[in-house]
Amino acid sequence: MDKEEHSPSPNVAECVCSGSSEGESDAEDIDITERTDIPTQLQPQLERLKALRARLHKSTQENKREVYQEHQRQHENVNDEKRQARKRREAEILKAREEYTGNDYERSRFKDYSIEQVEKYEDRQRERENNAERGFTDYAQVNRRKYERDVAKLKPNLADYERSKTQTGEPHVPEPKSVERLVKAVEDQQKKRATLHKPSIEQEGEDVSYINERNARFNRKMNRAYDKYTKEIRDNFERGTAL
């Protein structure tokens, strides 16, 4: 009986063991970057771990933001296509109605616009038709046409340049407004180039025929230029493959 009285009860032993295990688990649950018992020689590694975690968190947030913005752009493109389709339908209805009543369709179409707006619209249409006629050959031609468009947008005063060079005989010094216009054009091009180089999300079910974004743009240009000639060949090839 004396031995039984002095021997520890099973419940007390279990409490002691459970208490020690809970202390160890609490220490393990604490984030290593928040622990205060890290040796001094491991402090550089700890600081590096903190920096890596901060970079990981930042990149994760940026990726989420880019995915959201890409999602928004896709919806905007869909809405823009619907808006353009609606405008085309309205134009077709207006043309049919004007032809039925014997009125001039072109005059009715531009009656709500000023002369300057109509001229700008016609200039853009002529430029689009000209680009469509020339088609696509290689990157050199694309770069040349882009250069011509950029120069046309800047609207340089060549007459003033020639007059200044003839009168002074010295290199021409452009006006501050012209310099500001050039700087703004370059900044706009850089912003546009930065957006084009961002990774894009592939459309679900899309037939991937490219290796990078530049190759995808090249393929789209080739399709616009030659699809009307190769469509029948590709359709016949697909039917033969299916058989």
Coordinates of C-alpha atoms in Angstrom, one line a residue:
M1 CA 0.0 0.0 0.0
D2 CA 2.9 2.4 0.8
K3 CA 4.4 1.9 -2.6
E4 CA 1.1 2.6 -4.3
E5 CA 0.6 5.8 -2.3
H6 CA 4.0 7.2 -3.2
S7 CA 3.9 6.3 -6.9
P8 CA 2.7 9.1 -9.2
S9 CA -0.7 8.8 -10.6
P10 CA -1.0 8.2 -14.4
N11 CA -3.0 11.5 -14.8
V12 CA -0.1 13.6 -13.4
A13 CA 2.4 12.0 -15.7
E14 CA 0.2 12.6 -18.7
C15 CA -0.1 16.3 -17.7
V16 CA 3.6 16.7 -17.5
C17 CA 4.2 15.1 -20.9
S18 CA 1.4 17.1 -22.5
G19 CA 2.8 20.3 -21.0
S20 CA 6.2 19.8 -22.4
S21 CA 4.9 18.8 -25.9
E22 CA 2.6 21.9 -25.9
G23 CA 5.6 24.1 -25.2
E24 CA 7.6 22.6 -28.1
S25 CA 4.6 23.0 -30.5
D26 CA 4.2 26.6 -29.5
A27 CA 7.8 27.3 -30.3
E28 CA 7.4 25.6 -33.7
D29 CA 4.3 27.6 -34.5
I30 CA 6.1 30.9 -34.2
D31 CA 7.4 32.3 -37.5
I32 CA 11.2 31.9 -37.6
T33 CA 11.6 35.6 -38.6
E34 CA 9.8 36.6 -35.3
R35 CA 11.7 34.4 -33.0
T36 CA 14.1 36.0 -30.5
D37 CA 16.2 33.0 -29.8
I38 CA 18.1 33.0 -33.1
P39 CA 21.9 32.8 -32.7
T40 CA 23.8 35.9 -33.7
Q41 CA 25.8 34.1 -36.4
L42 CA 22.5 33.3 -38.1
Q43 CA 21.2 36.9 -38.2
P44 CA 22.5 37.6 -41.8
Q45 CA 20.6 34.5 -43.1
L46 CA 17.5 35.6 -41.2
E47 CA 17.6 39.1 -42.8
R48 CA 18.1 37.5 -46.2
L49 CA 15.0 35.3 -45.6
K50 CA 13.0 38.4 -44.6
A51 CA 14.1 40.2 -47.8
L52 CA 13.2 37.2 -50.0
R53 CA 9.8 36.9 -48.4
A54 CA 9.1 40.6 -49.0
R55 CA 10.1 40.2 -52.7
L56 CA 7.9 37.1 -53.0
H57 CA 4.9 39.0 -51.5
K58 CA 5.5 42.0 -53.8
S59 CA 5.8 39.8 -56.9
T60 CA 2.6 37.9 -55.9
Q61 CA 0.7 41.2 -55.5
E62 CA 2.0 42.5 -58.9
N63 CA 1.0 39.2 -60.6
K64 CA -2.5 39.4 -59.2
R65 CA -2.8 43.0 -60.3
E66 CA -1.6 42.2 -63.8
V67 CA -4.1 39.3 -64.1
Y68 CA -6.9 41.5 -63.0
Q69 CA -5.9 44.2 -65.5
E70 CA -5.6 41.7 -68.3
H71 CA -9.1 40.4 -67.4
Q72 CA -10.4 44.0 -67.6
R73 CA -8.8 44.5 -71.0
Q74 CA -10.3 41.4 -72.4
H75 CA -13.8 42.5 -71.3
E76 CA -13.1 46.0 -72.7
N77 CA -12.1 44.4 -76.1
V78 CA -15.3 42.4 -76.1
N79 CA -17.4 45.4 -75.3
D80 CA -15.6 47.5 -78.0
E81 CA -16.3 44.8 -80.6
K82 CA -20.0 44.8 -79.6
R83 CA -20.1 48.6 -79.8
Q84 CA -18.5 48.5 -83.3
A85 CA -20.9 45.8 -84.5
R86 CA -23.9 47.9 -83.2
K87 CA -22.6 51.0 -85.1
R88 CA -22.2 49.0 -88.3
R89 CA -25.8 47.7 -88.0
E90 CA -27.1 51.2 -87.4
A91 CA -25.2 52.5 -90.4
E92 CA -26.7 49.7 -92.6
I93 CA -30.2 50.5 -91.4
L94 CA -29.6 54.2 -92.0
K95 CA -28.3 53.5 -95.5
A96 CA -31.2 51.3 -96.4
R97 CA -33.7 53.9 -95.1
E98 CA -32.1 56.8 -97.0
E99 CA -31.8 54.8 -100.2
Y100 CA -35.5 53.9 -99.9
T101 CA -36.6 57.5 -99.4
G102 CA -34.2 58.7 -102.1
N103 CA -32.0 60.9 -99.9
D104 CA -28.2 61.2 -100.0
Y105 CA -26.8 58.6 -97.6
E106 CA -23.3 60.3 -97.2
R107 CA -24.9 63.6 -96.5
S108 CA -27.3 62.2 -93.9
R109 CA -24.5 60.2 -92.2
F110 CA -22.4 63.3 -91.6
K111 CA -25.1 65.8 -90.8
D112 CA -24.4 65.8 -87.0
Y113 CA -20.6 66.4 -87.5
S114 CA -18.5 69.4 -88.3
I115 CA -16.5 69.8 -91.5
E116 CA -13.2 69.3 -89.6
Q117 CA -14.5 66.1 -88.0
V118 CA -15.6 64.7 -91.4
E119 CA -12.3 65.6 -93.0
K120 CA -10.4 63.9 -90.2
Y121 CA -12.6 60.8 -90.6
E122 CA -12.1 60.7 -94.3
D123 CA -8.3 61.0 -93.9
R124 CA -8.2 58.1 -91.5
Q125 CA -10.3 56.0 -93.9
R126 CA -7.9 56.8 -96.8
E127 CA -5.0 55.9 -94.6
R128 CA -6.5 52.6 -93.6
E129 CA -7.3 51.7 -97.3
N130 CA -3.8 52.6 -98.3
N131 CA -2.3 50.4 -95.6
A132 CA -4.6 47.5 -96.6
E133 CA -3.6 47.8 -100.2
R134 CA 0.1 47.8 -99.4
G135 CA -0.3 44.7 -97.2
F136 CA 2.5 43.2 -95.2
T137 CA 5.9 42.1 -96.5
D138 CA 8.6 42.2 -93.8
Y139 CA 9.6 44.0 -90.6
A140 CA 11.6 46.6 -92.5
Q141 CA 8.6 47.8 -94.3
V142 CA 6.5 47.9 -91.1
N143 CA 9.2 50.0 -89.4
R144 CA 9.4 52.4 -92.3
R145 CA 5.6 52.9 -92.3
K146 CA 5.6 53.4 -88.6
Y147 CA 8.4 56.0 -88.9
E148 CA 6.4 57.8 -91.6
R149 CA 3.3 57.8 -89.3
D150 CA 5.2 59.1 -86.3
V151 CA 6.8 61.9 -88.4
A152 CA 3.3 62.9 -89.8
K153 CA 1.9 63.0 -86.2
L154 CA 4.7 65.4 -85.1
K155 CA 3.9 67.7 -88.0
P156 CA 7.4 69.2 -88.4
N157 CA 7.6 72.7 -89.9
L158 CA 10.0 72.0 -92.8
A159 CA 9.6 75.5 -94.3
D160 CA 10.7 77.1 -91.1
Y161 CA 13.6 74.7 -90.9
E162 CA 14.8 75.6 -94.4
R163 CA 14.3 79.3 -93.8
S164 CA 16.3 79.3 -90.6
K165 CA 19.1 77.2 -92.1
T166 CA 19.3 79.6 -95.1
Q167 CA 19.3 82.8 -93.1
T168 CA 21.6 81.9 -90.3
G169 CA 23.8 79.3 -91.9
E170 CA 23.9 77.5 -88.6
P171 CA 22.3 74.3 -87.4
H172 CA 18.5 74.8 -86.8
V173 CA 17.4 75.1 -83.2
P174 CA 13.8 73.9 -82.8
E175 CA 11.3 75.8 -80.7
P176 CA 10.6 74.7 -77.1
K177 CA 7.1 73.6 -78.1
S178 CA 8.4 71.4 -80.8
V179 CA 10.9 69.8 -78.4
E180 CA 8.1 69.2 -75.8
R181 CA 5.9 67.6 -78.6
L182 CA 8.8 65.3 -79.5
V183 CA 9.5 64.3 -75.9
K184 CA 5.8 63.5 -75.3
A185 CA 5.7 61.4 -78.5
V186 CA 8.7 59.4 -77.4
E187 CA 7.3 58.9 -73.9
D188 CA 4.0 57.7 -75.4
Q189 CA 5.9 55.2 -77.6
Q190 CA 7.8 53.9 -74.6
K191 CA 4.6 53.4 -72.6
K192 CA 2.9 51.6 -75.5
R193 CA 6.0 49.4 -76.0
A194 CA 6.0 48.5 -72.2
T195 CA 2.3 47.4 -72.4
L196 CA 3.0 45.3 -75.5
H197 CA 5.8 43.4 -73.7
K198 CA 3.8 42.4 -70.7
P199 CA 2.9 38.7 -70.6
S200 CA -0.6 38.1 -71.8
I201 CA -3.0 35.4 -70.8
E202 CA -3.8 32.8 -73.5
Q203 CA -7.4 32.6 -74.5
E204 CA -9.0 29.3 -73.5
G205 CA -9.3 27.0 -76.5
E206 CA -7.1 29.2 -78.6
D207 CA -4.9 27.5 -81.3
V208 CA -1.4 28.4 -80.2
S209 CA 0.8 28.9 -83.3
Y210 CA 3.5 31.1 -81.9
I211 CA 6.5 31.0 -79.5
N212 CA 6.4 34.5 -78.1
E213 CA 4.3 37.7 -78.3
R214 CA 6.3 39.2 -81.2
N215 CA 5.8 36.0 -83.2
A216 CA 2.1 36.1 -82.4
R217 CA 1.9 39.7 -83.7
F218 CA 3.8 38.6 -86.9
N219 CA 1.4 35.7 -87.4
R220 CA -1.6 38.0 -87.0
K221 CA -0.2 40.4 -89.7
M222 CA 0.5 37.4 -92.0
N223 CA -3.1 36.2 -91.5
R224 CA -4.6 39.6 -92.3
A225 CA -2.5 39.8 -95.5
Y226 CA -2.8 36.2 -96.8
D227 CA -5.8 34.5 -95.2
K228 CA -8.1 35.3 -98.1
Y229 CA -5.7 33.4 -100.4
T230 CA -4.9 30.4 -98.2
K231 CA -8.3 29.8 -96.6
E232 CA -9.5 27.3 -99.2
I233 CA -6.2 25.4 -99.1
R234 CA -6.3 25.2 -95.3
D235 CA -9.9 24.1 -95.3
N236 CA -9.2 21.3 -97.8
F237 CA -6.2 20.2 -95.8
E238 CA -8.3 20.0 -92.6
R239 CA -11.0 18.0 -94.4
G240 CA -8.4 15.6 -95.7
T241 CA -6.9 15.2 -92.2
A242 CA -10.3 14.5 -90.7
L243 CA -11.0 11.8 -93.3

